[in-house]
PDB file of C-alpha atoms in Angstrom:
ATOM      1  CA  LEU A   1       3.567  31.021  -9.651  1.00 39.00           C
ATOM      2  CA  LEU A   2       0.077  30.265  -8.358  1.00 40.00           C
ATOM      3  CA  TYR A   3      -3.005  30.049 -10.528  1.00 40.00           C
ATOM      4  CA  TYR A   4      -6.651  29.652  -9.721  1.00 39.00           C
ATOM      5  CA  ASP A   5      -8.866  26.838 -10.948  1.00 42.00           C
ATOM      6  CA  SER A   6     -12.194  25.553  -9.568  1.00 40.00           C
ATOM      7  CA  GLU A   7     -11.744  27.312  -6.236  1.00 38.00           C
ATOM      8  CA  ILE A   8      -8.326  25.767  -5.600  1.00 38.00           C
ATOM      9  CA  TYR A   9      -4.901  27.340  -5.941  1.00 36.00           C
ATOM     10  CA  TYR A  10      -2.301  25.159  -7.593  1.00 39.00           C
ATOM     11  CA  ILE A  11       1.478  25.438  -7.714  1.00 40.00           C
ATOM     12  CA  GLY A  12       2.626  26.464 -11.176  1.00 41.00           C
ATOM     13  CA  TYR A  13       5.717  25.923 -13.269  1.00 45.00           C
ATOM     14  CA  ASP A  14       8.151  27.626 -10.945  1.00 46.00           C
ATOM     15  CA  ASP A  15       7.513  25.132  -8.141  1.00 56.00           C
ATOM     16  CA  PRO A  16      10.892  25.141  -6.334  1.00 63.00           C
ATOM     17  CA  LEU A  17      10.760  21.550  -5.074  1.00 85.00           C
ATOM     18  CA  PHE A  18      10.228  19.152  -7.986  1.00 89.00           C
ATOM     19  CA  ASP A  19      11.741  18.207 -11.316  1.00 91.00           C
ATOM     20  CA  TYR A  20       9.269  16.835 -13.831  1.00 93.00           C
ATOM     21  CA  ASN A  21       8.602  15.735 -17.403  1.00 93.00           C
ATOM     22  CA  GLU A  22       5.834  17.480 -19.276  1.00 93.00           C
ATOM     23  CA  PHE A  23       3.701  15.630 -21.835  1.00 94.00           C
ATOM     24  CA  ASP A  24       0.823  16.788 -24.031  1.00 94.00           C
ATOM     25  CA  ASP A  25      -1.844  16.208 -21.417  1.00 94.00           C
ATOM     26  CA  ARG A  26      -0.055  15.331 -18.185  1.00 95.00           C
ATOM     27  CA  VAL A  27       2.992  15.757 -15.995  1.00 94.00           C
ATOM     28  CA  GLU A  28       5.231  13.162 -14.347  1.00 95.00           C
ATOM     29  CA  ILE A  29       7.278  14.082 -11.274  1.00 93.00           C
ATOM     30  CA  THR A  30      10.831  12.784 -11.714  1.00 92.00           C
ATOM     31  CA  GLY A  31      12.532  13.941  -8.516  1.00 90.00           C
ATOM     32  CA  PHE A  32      13.442  16.751  -6.202  1.00 90.00           C
ATOM     33  CA  LYS A  33      15.340  19.777  -7.427  1.00 89.00           C
ATOM     34  CA  GLU A  34      18.968  19.903  -6.353  1.00 87.00           C
ATOM     35  CA  GLY A  35      19.338  21.652  -3.031  1.00 84.00           C
ATOM     36  CA  SER A  36      15.681  21.239  -2.031  1.00 82.00           C
ATOM     37  CA  LYS A  37      14.885  20.798   1.639  1.00 81.00           C
ATOM     38  CA  ILE A  38      13.237  17.383   1.770  1.00 89.00           C
ATOM     39  CA  THR A  39      11.767  17.159   5.243  1.00 92.00           C
ATOM     40  CA  GLY A  40       8.468  17.126   7.127  1.00 94.00           C
ATOM     41  CA  LYS A  41       5.236  17.110   5.084  1.00 94.00           C
ATOM     42  CA  ILE A  42       5.554  16.856   1.290  1.00 93.00           C
ATOM     43  CA  GLU A  43       2.491  17.614  -0.831  1.00 92.00           C
ATOM     44  CA  ILE A  44       2.678  16.738  -4.530  1.00 92.00           C
ATOM     45  CA  PRO A  45       0.737  19.350  -6.539  1.00 91.00           C
ATOM     46  CA  GLU A  46      -2.365  18.261  -8.428  1.00 93.00           C
ATOM     47  CA  TYR A  47      -1.331  20.421 -11.410  1.00 92.00           C
ATOM     48  CA  ILE A  48       1.889  21.789 -12.888  1.00 90.00           C
ATOM     49  CA  GLU A  49       1.817  23.988 -16.004  1.00 86.00           C
ATOM     50  CA  ARG A  50      -1.984  23.642 -15.845  1.00 88.00           C
ATOM     51  CA  LYS A  51      -1.619  19.922 -16.561  1.00 92.00           C
ATOM     52  CA  PRO A  52      -2.536  17.161 -14.107  1.00 94.00           C
ATOM     53  CA  VAL A  53       0.189  15.298 -12.260  1.00 95.00           C
ATOM     54  CA  THR A  54      -0.571  11.631 -12.982  1.00 95.00           C
ATOM     55  CA  SER A  55       2.590   9.765 -12.007  1.00 94.00           C
ATOM     56  CA  LEU A  56       5.879   9.772 -10.125  1.00 93.00           C
ATOM     57  CA  THR A  57       8.967   7.887 -11.174  1.00 91.00           C
ATOM     58  CA  ASN A  58      10.288   5.006  -9.081  1.00 85.00           C
ATOM     59  CA  LEU A  59      12.597   5.676  -6.133  1.00 86.00           C
ATOM     60  CA  ILE A  60      11.639   9.341  -5.841  1.00 88.00           C
ATOM     61  CA  PHE A  61      11.183   9.079  -2.058  1.00 93.00           C
ATOM     62  CA  THR A  62      13.415   6.074  -1.369  1.00 93.00           C
ATOM     63  CA  ASN A  63      15.661   6.562   1.685  1.00 94.00           C
ATOM     64  CA  GLN A  64      14.337  10.079   2.356  1.00 94.00           C
ATOM     65  CA  VAL A  65      14.597   9.659   6.113  1.00 95.00           C
ATOM     66  CA  ALA A  66      13.397  13.168   7.111  1.00 95.00           C
ATOM     67  CA  ILE A  67       9.949  13.007   5.453  1.00 95.00           C
ATOM     68  CA  THR A  68       7.063  12.550   7.904  1.00 96.00           C
ATOM     69  CA  GLU A  69       3.995  12.873   5.683  1.00 95.00           C
ATOM     70  CA  VAL A  70       3.217  12.707   1.952  1.00 95.00           C
ATOM     71  CA  VAL A  71       0.071  13.739   0.059  1.00 94.00           C
ATOM     72  CA  LEU A  72      -0.252  12.230  -3.425  1.00 93.00           C
ATOM     73  CA  PRO A  73      -2.345  13.758  -6.242  1.00 92.00           C
ATOM     74  CA  ASN A  74      -5.792  12.373  -6.965  1.00 92.00           C
ATOM     75  CA  LEU A  75      -4.910  11.174 -10.480  1.00 93.00           C
ATOM     76  CA  VAL A  76      -1.969   9.009  -9.401  1.00 94.00           C
ATOM     77  CA  ASN A  77      -3.301   5.436  -9.659  1.00 92.00           C
ATOM     78  CA  GLU A  78      -0.369   3.368  -8.485  1.00 94.00           C
ATOM     79  CA  ILE A  79       2.391   3.363  -5.903  1.00 95.00           C
ATOM     80  CA  ARG A  80       5.347   1.924  -7.746  1.00 94.00           C
ATOM     81  CA  ASP A  81       8.145  -0.351  -6.535  1.00 96.00           C
ATOM     82  CA  SER A  82      10.196   1.088  -3.666  1.00 95.00           C
ATOM     83  CA  TYR A  83       8.425   4.486  -3.727  1.00 94.00           C
ATOM     84  CA  PHE A  84       8.831   5.009   0.004  1.00 96.00           C
ATOM     85  CA  GLU A  85      11.274   2.244   0.921  1.00 97.00           C
ATOM     86  CA  ASN A  86      13.235   2.993   4.106  1.00 97.00           C
ATOM     87  CA  CYS A  87      11.539   6.339   4.770  1.00 97.00           C
ATOM     88  CA  THR A  88      12.041   5.678   8.437  1.00 97.00           C
ATOM     89  CA  SER A  89      10.342   8.867   9.682  1.00 97.00           C
ATOM     90  CA  LEU A  90       7.281   8.587   7.437  1.00 97.00           C
ATOM     91  CA  GLU A  91       4.089   8.432   9.496  1.00 96.00           C
ATOM     92  CA  LYS A  92       1.238   9.115   7.086  1.00 94.00           C
ATOM     93  CA  VAL A  93       0.487   8.920   3.365  1.00 95.00           C
ATOM     94  CA  THR A  94      -2.666  10.413   1.854  1.00 93.00           C
ATOM     95  CA  ILE A  95      -3.741   8.739  -1.373  1.00 91.00           C
ATOM     96  CA  SER A  96      -6.729   8.967  -3.682  1.00 87.00           C
ATOM     97  CA  GLU A  97      -9.444   6.395  -4.228  1.00 85.00           C
ATOM     98  CA  ASN A  98      -7.877   5.694  -7.636  1.00 86.00           C
ATOM     99  CA  ILE A  99      -4.872   3.706  -6.372  1.00 93.00           C
ATOM    100  CA  GLU A 100      -5.047   0.219  -7.918  1.00 94.00           C
ATOM    101  CA  ASN A 101      -1.578  -1.176  -7.410  1.00 96.00           C
ATOM    102  CA  ILE A 102       0.987  -1.016  -4.625  1.00 97.00           C
ATOM    103  CA  GLY A 103       4.339  -2.242  -5.897  1.00 97.00           C
ATOM    104  CA  LYS A 104       7.145  -4.327  -4.433  1.00 97.00           C
ATOM    105  CA  ASN A 105       8.902  -2.861  -1.405  1.00 97.00           C
ATOM    106  CA  ALA A 106       6.716   0.247  -1.728  1.00 97.00           C
ATOM    107  CA  PHE A 107       6.738   0.966   2.017  1.00 97.00           C
ATOM    108  CA  LYS A 108       9.309  -1.566   3.163  1.00 97.00           C
ATOM    109  CA  GLY A 109      11.088  -0.455   6.311  1.00 97.00           C
ATOM    110  CA  CYS A 110       8.770   2.479   7.045  1.00 97.00           C
ATOM    111  CA  ILE A 111       8.822   1.672  10.737  1.00 97.00           C
ATOM    112  CA  ARG A 112       6.759   4.700  11.803  1.00 97.00           C
ATOM    113  CA  LEU A 113       4.068   4.464   9.128  1.00 96.00           C
ATOM    114  CA  SER A 114       0.761   4.277  10.944  1.00 93.00           C
ATOM    115  CA  SER A 115      -1.714   5.447   8.306  1.00 89.00           C
ATOM    116  CA  ILE A 116      -2.083   5.091   4.564  1.00 90.00           C
ATOM    117  CA  GLY A 117      -5.299   6.363   3.060  1.00 82.00           C
ATOM    118  CA  GLU A 118      -6.768   6.498   6.572  1.00 76.00           C
ATOM    119  CA  GLY A 119      -6.774   2.683   6.421  1.00 65.00           C
ATOM    120  CA  ASP A 120      -8.990   2.713   3.303  1.00 79.00           C
ATOM    121  CA  LEU A 121      -7.283   0.939   0.407  1.00 87.00           C
ATOM    122  CA  SER A 122     -10.593  -0.143  -1.088  1.00 86.00           C
ATOM    123  CA  SER A 123      -9.541   0.465  -4.709  1.00 90.00           C
ATOM    124  CA  VAL A 124      -6.278  -1.512  -4.507  1.00 94.00           C
ATOM    125  CA  LYS A 125      -6.244  -4.724  -6.578  1.00 94.00           C
ATOM    126  CA  THR A 126      -2.648  -5.904  -6.127  1.00 96.00           C
ATOM    127  CA  ILE A 127      -0.177  -5.591  -3.261  1.00 97.00           C
ATOM    128  CA  GLY A 128       3.361  -6.488  -4.249  1.00 98.00           C
ATOM    129  CA  GLU A 129       6.045  -8.465  -2.462  1.00 98.00           C
ATOM    130  CA  LYS A 130       7.241  -6.896   0.799  1.00 98.00           C
ATOM    131  CA  ALA A 131       5.092  -3.837   0.110  1.00 98.00           C
ATOM    132  CA  PHE A 132       4.613  -3.132   3.827  1.00 97.00           C
ATOM    133  CA  SER A 133       7.289  -5.397   5.256  1.00 98.00           C
ATOM    134  CA  GLY A 134       8.553  -4.139   8.596  1.00 97.00           C
ATOM    135  CA  CYS A 135       5.866  -1.459   9.003  1.00 97.00           C
ATOM    136  CA  ALA A 136       5.503  -2.194  12.705  1.00 95.00           C
ATOM    137  CA  SER A 137       3.313   0.867  13.376  1.00 95.00           C
ATOM    138  CA  LEU A 138       0.810   0.265  10.569  1.00 91.00           C
ATOM    139  CA  SER A 139      -2.821   0.977  11.424  1.00 79.00           C
ATOM    140  CA  SER A 140      -4.690  -1.753  13.251  1.00 72.00           C
ATOM    141  CA  THR A 141      -7.421  -2.032  10.581  1.00 81.00           C
ATOM    142  CA  ILE A 142      -7.060  -1.914   6.785  1.00 85.00           C
ATOM    143  CA  ASP A 143      -9.835  -2.151   4.198  1.00 85.00           C
ATOM    144  CA  LEU A 144      -8.907  -3.938   0.969  1.00 86.00           C
ATOM    145  CA  ASN A 145     -12.284  -4.330  -0.694  1.00 85.00           C
ATOM    146  CA  ALA A 146     -10.952  -4.838  -4.232  1.00 89.00           C
ATOM    147  CA  VAL A 147      -7.738  -6.751  -3.568  1.00 92.00           C
ATOM    148  CA  GLU A 148      -7.082  -9.870  -5.635  1.00 94.00           C
ATOM    149  CA  VAL A 149      -3.450 -10.675  -4.849  1.00 96.00           C
ATOM    150  CA  ILE A 150      -1.433 -10.149  -1.678  1.00 96.00           C
ATOM    151  CA  GLY A 151       2.211 -10.778  -2.524  1.00 98.00           C
ATOM    152  CA  GLU A 152       4.928 -12.626  -0.625  1.00 98.00           C
ATOM    153  CA  GLU A 153       5.859 -11.009   2.701  1.00 98.00           C
ATOM    154  CA  ALA A 154       3.526  -8.112   1.856  1.00 97.00           C
ATOM    155  CA  PHE A 155       2.734  -7.395   5.512  1.00 96.00           C
ATOM    156  CA  SER A 156       5.445  -9.399   7.240  1.00 97.00           C
ATOM    157  CA  GLY A 157       6.475  -7.917  10.563  1.00 96.00           C
ATOM    158  CA  CYS A 158       3.468  -5.584  10.792  1.00 95.00           C
ATOM    159  CA  SER A 159       3.096  -6.322  14.473  1.00 93.00           C
ATOM    160  CA  ASN A 160       0.388  -3.710  15.088  1.00 92.00           C
ATOM    161  CA  LEU A 161      -1.917  -4.895  12.295  1.00 90.00           C
ATOM    162  CA  ARG A 162      -5.027  -6.557  13.713  1.00 87.00           C
ATOM    163  CA  VAL A 163      -7.915  -6.583  11.251  1.00 83.00           C
ATOM    164  CA  LEU A 164      -8.002  -6.945   7.468  1.00 81.00           C
ATOM    165  CA  ASN A 165     -11.270  -6.363   5.634  1.00 80.00           C
ATOM    166  CA  TYR A 166     -11.557  -7.608   2.083  1.00 72.00           C
ATOM    167  CA  THR A 167     -14.185  -8.989  -0.287  1.00 67.00           C
ATOM    168  CA  SER A 168     -14.578 -12.228  -2.179  1.00 75.00           C
ATOM    169  CA  LYS A 169     -12.217 -10.965  -4.905  1.00 87.00           C
ATOM    170  CA  LEU A 170      -9.122 -12.085  -3.002  1.00 90.00           C
ATOM    171  CA  LYS A 171      -7.596 -15.169  -4.658  1.00 92.00           C
ATOM    172  CA  VAL A 172      -3.911 -15.378  -3.717  1.00 95.00           C
ATOM    173  CA  ILE A 173      -2.115 -14.899  -0.402  1.00 94.00           C
ATOM    174  CA  GLY A 174       1.631 -15.220  -0.932  1.00 97.00           C
ATOM    175  CA  LYS A 175       4.323 -16.868   1.173  1.00 98.00           C
ATOM    176  CA  ARG A 176       4.863 -15.214   4.549  1.00 98.00           C
ATOM    177  CA  ALA A 177       2.320 -12.539   3.619  1.00 96.00           C
ATOM    178  CA  PHE A 178       1.519 -11.929   7.296  1.00 95.00           C
ATOM    179  CA  TYR A 179       4.579 -13.538   8.857  1.00 97.00           C
ATOM    180  CA  ASN A 180       5.061 -12.454  12.480  1.00 95.00           C
ATOM    181  CA  CYS A 181       2.047 -10.146  12.505  1.00 93.00           C
ATOM    182  CA  SER A 182       1.702 -11.062  16.150  1.00 91.00           C
ATOM    183  CA  ASP A 183      -1.471  -9.020  16.852  1.00 91.00           C
ATOM    184  CA  PHE A 184      -3.228  -9.993  13.635  1.00 88.00           C
ATOM    185  CA  ASN A 185      -6.446 -11.713  14.658  1.00 84.00           C
ATOM    186  CA  THR A 186      -9.285 -11.057  12.200  1.00 78.00           C
ATOM    187  CA  LEU A 187      -9.852 -11.967   8.556  1.00 75.00           C
ATOM    188  CA  TYR A 188     -13.072 -11.389   6.646  1.00 69.00           C
ATOM    189  CA  SER A 189     -14.480 -12.939   3.467  1.00 65.00           C
ATOM    190  CA  PHE A 190     -12.141 -15.808   2.696  1.00 73.00           C
ATOM    191  CA  GLU A 191     -14.556 -17.579   0.405  1.00 77.00           C
ATOM    192  CA  ASN A 192     -12.786 -17.348  -2.997  1.00 84.00           C
ATOM    193  CA  VAL A 193      -9.146 -17.684  -1.933  1.00 89.00           C
ATOM    194  CA  GLU A 194      -7.434 -20.289  -4.100  1.00 90.00           C
ATOM    195  CA  SER A 195      -3.904 -20.308  -2.735  1.00 93.00           C
ATOM    196  CA  ILE A 196      -2.255 -19.668   0.658  1.00 93.00           C
ATOM    197  CA  GLY A 197       1.531 -19.678   0.621  1.00 96.00           C
ATOM    198  CA  ASP A 198       4.038 -21.217   3.025  1.00 98.00           C
ATOM    199  CA  GLU A 199       4.048 -19.612   6.483  1.00 97.00           C
ATOM    200  CA  ALA A 200       1.485 -17.072   5.284  1.00 95.00           C
ATOM    201  CA  PHE A 201       0.113 -16.515   8.785  1.00 93.00           C
ATOM    202  CA  TYR A 202       3.085 -17.764  10.786  1.00 95.00           C
ATOM    203  CA  ASN A 203       2.976 -16.521  14.385  1.00 94.00           C
ATOM    204  CA  CYS A 204      -0.222 -14.506  14.053  1.00 92.00           C
ATOM    205  CA  ASP A 205      -3.073 -14.430  16.554  1.00 89.00           C
ATOM    206  CA  LEU A 206      -5.950 -15.662  14.381  1.00 86.00           C
ATOM    207  CA  TYR A 207      -8.862 -17.066  16.309  1.00 79.00           C
ATOM    208  CA  SER A 208     -11.336 -17.829  13.517  1.00 71.00           C
ATOM    209  CA  LEU A 209     -11.054 -18.752   9.844  1.00 72.00           C
ATOM    210  CA  ASN A 210     -13.926 -19.461   7.463  1.00 68.00           C
ATOM    211  CA  SER A 211     -12.706 -20.814   4.155  1.00 67.00           C
ATOM    212  CA  GLY A 212     -14.650 -21.273   0.929  1.00 64.00           C
ATOM    213  CA  SER A 213     -14.618 -24.297  -1.339  1.00 65.00           C
ATOM    214  CA  LYS A 214     -12.262 -22.900  -4.012  1.00 80.00           C
ATOM    215  CA  ILE A 215      -9.027 -23.210  -2.072  1.00 84.00           C
ATOM    216  CA  LYS A 216      -6.549 -25.438  -3.931  1.00 88.00           C
ATOM    217  CA  THR A 217      -3.269 -25.096  -2.066  1.00 91.00           C
ATOM    218  CA  ILE A 218      -2.255 -24.426   1.528  1.00 90.00           C
ATOM    219  CA  GLY A 219       1.479 -24.080   2.042  1.00 94.00           C
ATOM    220  CA  ALA A 220       3.660 -25.562   4.757  1.00 96.00           C
ATOM    221  CA  LYS A 221       3.177 -24.018   8.210  1.00 94.00           C
ATOM    222  CA  ALA A 222       0.646 -21.584   6.762  1.00 92.00           C
ATOM    223  CA  PHE A 223      -1.060 -21.189  10.166  1.00 90.00           C
ATOM    224  CA  TYR A 224       1.779 -22.225  12.439  1.00 91.00           C
ATOM    225  CA  HIS A 225       1.670 -20.844  15.979  1.00 88.00           C
ATOM    226  CA  ASN A 226      -1.915 -19.539  15.881  1.00 88.00           C
ATOM    227  CA  ARG A 227      -2.687 -21.280  19.127  1.00 78.00           C
ATOM    228  CA  GLY A 228      -6.369 -20.384  19.482  1.00 76.00           C
ATOM    229  CA  LEU A 229      -7.358 -20.795  15.835  1.00 79.00           C
ATOM    230  CA  PHE A 230     -10.753 -22.301  14.995  1.00 67.00           C
ATOM    231  CA  VAL A 231     -11.112 -23.349  11.349  1.00 68.00           C
ATOM    232  CA  ASN A 232     -14.387 -23.799   9.495  1.00 67.00           C
ATOM    233  CA  ALA A 233     -13.160 -24.921   6.082  1.00 65.00           C
ATOM    234  CA  HIS A 234     -14.611 -26.403   2.916  1.00 64.00           C
ATOM    235  CA  LEU A 235     -11.735 -28.232   1.276  1.00 63.00           C
ATOM    236  CA  SER A 236     -13.373 -30.110  -1.598  1.00 60.00           C
ATOM    237  CA  SER A 237     -11.011 -28.463  -4.138  1.00 64.00           C
ATOM    238  CA  LEU A 238      -7.837 -28.841  -2.091  1.00 68.00           C
ATOM    239  CA  GLU A 239      -4.933 -30.261  -4.130  1.00 73.00           C
ATOM    240  CA  SER A 240      -1.980 -29.816  -1.787  1.00 60.00           C
TER     241      SER A 240
END
């Protein structure tokens, strides 16, 4: 069934692809219907039963190795733990500007993922542990204008990642957050970072680092093997 609303056609209740739970004012996608062909581009409908799709349960896409592209609804505001883990053919994910949290292992092992939100993750506040670990094809530039916490090994092994843009809201960079990001060379706005974990930038290609005065801890080998790194740091608050 298709119905018409605000110049857009939406898939109705007989959508053949998804199982879902219906609530008073929203719908949650819970999985794929048995026997569905899960391959190529998957577009989650904005509405089902004339109600907005606002969430998807964990693991819905995990290990779906034939999916190449996913479009998420505009009202989904988080990518939960392991959403797309080991989707080894996934190349692109379209998200809304409402995404605030990317959970643990969300895209871990997505070796062909080159684009998420066209590189614009400017609404994301938290990136969980190993969220993009092993995403070797991830876009060369990512904007994280609202990010506050980058979890442990969040971007480890993202060898194609080069530039990360973020604002002064960033406070925590976890252990091995950018471990072996061998092309990673540019960081912006480091002024309010308070903690950098062990081996956070191990074997990166950073050439310049400007640190603010709020940094309290720098872990062991945090910048190991960044051979051309120039540091302009204010370390009056450094504790360890």
